[in-house]
CSV table of C-alpha atoms in Angstrom, one decimal:
chain,number,residue,atom,x,y,z
A,259,UNK,CA,0.0,0.0,0.0
A,260,UNK,CA,1.3,3.4,-0.9
A,261,UNK,CA,-0.3,6.5,0.7
A,262,UNK,CA,-1.1,9.2,-1.8
A,263,UNK,CA,-2.5,12.0,0.4
A,264,UNK,CA,-2.2,13.4,3.9
A,265,UNK,CA,-5.9,12.6,4.3
A,266,UNK,CA,-5.3,8.9,3.7
A,267,UNK,CA,-2.4,9.0,6.2
A,268,UNK,CA,-4.5,10.8,8.8
A,269,UNK,CA,-7.3,8.2,8.4
A,270,UNK,CA,-4.9,5.4,9.0
A,271,UNK,CA,-3.4,7.1,12.0
A,272,UNK,CA,-6.9,7.6,13.4
A,273,UNK,CA,-7.5,3.9,12.9
A,274,UNK,CA,-4.6,3.2,15.3
A,275,UNK,CA,-6.8,4.3,18.2
A,276,UNK,CA,-7.5,1.4,20.4
A,277,UNK,CA,-4.9,-0.8,18.8
A,278,UNK,CA,-2.7,-2.2,21.5
A,279,UNK,CA,1.0,-2.1,20.8
A,280,UNK,CA,3.1,-4.6,22.9
A,281,UNK,CA,6.7,-3.6,23.4
A,282,UNK,CA,9.4,-5.9,22.3
A,283,UNK,CA,11.1,-5.9,25.7
A,284,UNK,CA,7.9,-6.9,27.5
A,285,UNK,CA,5.9,-4.5,29.7
A,286,UNK,CA,2.4,-3.4,29.4
A,287,UNK,CA,0.7,-2.8,26.1
A,288,UNK,CA,0.1,0.8,25.1
A,289,UNK,CA,-2.5,2.4,22.8
A,290,UNK,CA,-0.7,2.8,19.4
A,291,UNK,CA,-2.4,6.1,18.7
A,292,UNK,CA,-1.5,7.7,22.0
A,293,UNK,CA,2.0,6.3,21.9
A,294,UNK,CA,2.6,7.8,18.4
A,295,UNK,CA,1.4,11.2,19.6
A,296,UNK,CA,3.7,11.1,22.6
A,297,UNK,CA,6.7,9.9,20.6
A,298,UNK,CA,6.2,12.7,18.1
A,299,UNK,CA,5.7,15.3,20.9
A,300,UNK,CA,8.9,14.1,22.7
A,301,UNK,CA,10.9,14.4,19.4
A,302,UNK,CA,9.4,17.9,18.8
A,303,UNK,CA,10.7,18.9,22.2
A,304,UNK,CA,14.2,17.4,21.6
A,305,UNK,CA,14.6,18.5,18.0
A,306,UNK,CA,12.1,21.3,17.2
A,307,UNK,CA,13.5,21.9,13.7
A,308,UNK,CA,13.6,18.3,12.6
A,309,UNK,CA,10.1,17.7,11.3
A,310,UNK,CA,11.0,14.6,9.4
A,311,UNK,CA,12.2,12.9,12.6
A,312,UNK,CA,9.1,14.0,14.5
A,313,UNK,CA,6.8,12.6,11.7
A,314,UNK,CA,8.8,9.3,11.7
A,315,UNK,CA,7.9,8.9,15.3
A,316,UNK,CA,4.2,9.7,14.5
A,317,UNK,CA,3.8,7.3,11.6
A,318,UNK,CA,5.7,4.3,13.0
A,319,UNK,CA,2.7,2.4,14.3
A,320,UNK,CA,1.1,2.2,10.8
A,321,UNK,CA,3.0,-1.1,10.3
A,322,UNK,CA,0.8,-2.7,12.9
A,323,UNK,CA,-2.3,-1.9,10.8
A,324,UNK,CA,-0.8,-2.7,7.5
A,325,UNK,CA,0.8,-6.0,8.6
A,326,UNK,CA,-1.0,-7.3,11.6
A,327,UNK,CA,0.5,-10.4,13.2
A,328,UNK,CA,3.8,-10.1,11.4
A,329,UNK,CA,6.1,-8.0,13.7
A,330,UNK,CA,9.2,-8.7,11.6
A,331,UNK,CA,7.9,-6.8,8.5
A,332,UNK,CA,5.8,-4.0,10.1
A,333,UNK,CA,8.5,-1.4,9.9
A,334,UNK,CA,9.2,-2.2,6.2
A,335,UNK,CA,5.5,-2.1,5.4
A,336,UNK,CA,5.0,1.3,7.2
A,337,UNK,CA,8.1,2.7,5.5
A,338,UNK,CA,6.9,1.6,2.0
A,339,UNK,CA,3.5,3.1,2.7
A,340,UNK,CA,4.9,6.6,3.6
A,341,UNK,CA,7.9,6.9,1.3
A,342,UNK,CA,6.1,8.4,-1.7
A,343,UNK,CA,4.2,10.9,0.5
A,344,UNK,CA,6.7,11.9,3.1
A,345,UNK,CA,10.1,11.1,1.5
A,346,UNK,CA,13.0,8.8,1.7
A,347,UNK,CA,14.4,10.1,5.0
A,348,UNK,CA,11.1,9.5,6.9
A,349,UNK,CA,10.8,6.1,5.3
A,350,UNK,CA,14.4,5.2,6.4
A,351,UNK,CA,13.8,6.4,9.9
A,352,UNK,CA,10.5,4.4,10.2
A,353,UNK,CA,12.4,1.4,8.8
A,354,UNK,CA,15.1,2.2,11.4
A,355,UNK,CA,18.0,1.8,9.0
A,356,UNK,CA,20.6,4.3,8.1
A,357,UNK,CA,21.6,5.1,4.5
A,358,UNK,CA,25.3,4.8,3.7
A,359,UNK,CA,27.3,8.0,3.8
A,360,UNK,CA,24.7,10.0,5.8
A,361,UNK,CA,26.2,11.7,8.8
A,362,UNK,CA,24.0,12.0,11.9
A,363,UNK,CA,21.5,9.3,11.0
A,364,UNK,CA,22.8,7.1,13.8
A,365,UNK,CA,22.0,9.9,16.2
A,366,UNK,CA,18.5,10.3,14.6
A,367,UNK,CA,17.8,6.6,15.1
A,368,UNK,CA,19.0,6.8,18.7
A,369,UNK,CA,16.7,9.8,19.4
A,370,UNK,CA,13.8,8.0,17.8
A,371,UNK,CA,14.4,4.8,19.8
A,372,UNK,CA,14.7,6.8,23.0
A,373,UNK,CA,11.5,8.8,22.4
A,374,UNK,CA,9.7,5.6,21.5
A,375,UNK,CA,10.7,4.0,24.8
A,376,UNK,CA,10.0,7.0,26.9
A,377,UNK,CA,6.6,7.5,25.3
A,378,UNK,CA,5.6,4.0,26.6
A,379,UNK,CA,5.7,5.2,30.2
A,380,UNK,CA,5.3,9.0,29.9
A,381,UNK,CA,2.0,10.4,31.0
A,382,UNK,CA,1.4,13.8,29.5
A,383,UNK,CA,-1.1,15.4,27.1
A,384,UNK,CA,0.5,15.1,23.7
A,385,UNK,CA,-2.3,16.9,21.9
A,386,UNK,CA,-4.4,15.4,19.1
A,387,UNK,CA,-3.5,14.2,15.6
A,388,UNK,CA,-5.0,17.2,13.9
A,389,UNK,CA,-2.2,19.2,15.5
A,390,UNK,CA,0.2,17.4,13.1
A,391,UNK,CA,-1.8,18.1,9.9
A,392,UNK,CA,0.2,21.2,8.9
A,393,UNK,CA,3.5,19.5,9.4
A,394,UNK,CA,2.4,16.4,7.4
A,395,UNK,CA,1.1,18.7,4.6
A,396,UNK,CA,4.4,20.6,4.5
A,397,UNK,CA,6.4,17.5,4.2
A,398,UNK,CA,4.1,16.0,1.6
A,399,UNK,CA,4.3,19.2,-0.5
A,400,UNK,CA,8.0,19.4,-0.2
A,401,UNK,CA,8.4,15.8,-1.2
A,402,UNK,CA,6.0,16.1,-4.2
A,403,UNK,CA,8.0,19.1,-5.5
A,404,UNK,CA,11.2,17.2,-5.2
A,405,UNK,CA,9.7,14.2,-6.9
A,406,UNK,CA,8.4,16.3,-9.8
A,407,UNK,CA,11.9,17.7,-10.4
A,408,UNK,CA,13.7,14.4,-10.5
């Protein structure tokens, strides 16, 4: 599945509400929607200028909806779904793999992993998904312009 609009992406993210995400290291399951919002909010606090990193934290749980029951391929499926809309960097961060020759991506993955883990236990109001619409639209517009040039 390839997402073609921010509206499709928002619909999928809303569908994460109520889906329980079980952490790999054990622990209590968390609501995938709330976890995604908290992860993105934590990344926004840590790196306010890095919108792609924040959005990677937000869209990561899509793999659970796109590939239920197959934890090993969830990240790949989510990355493939958002690549065309949000770009290669977001897809790579969702997949949690670095690209050769890219400085700082290891730090980005560490920040993403740390926020992901902290969001499982953090209790704060991370807002609502609609708060992210403008950021998603900006990334989608920038990515579509880049794609049109290439």
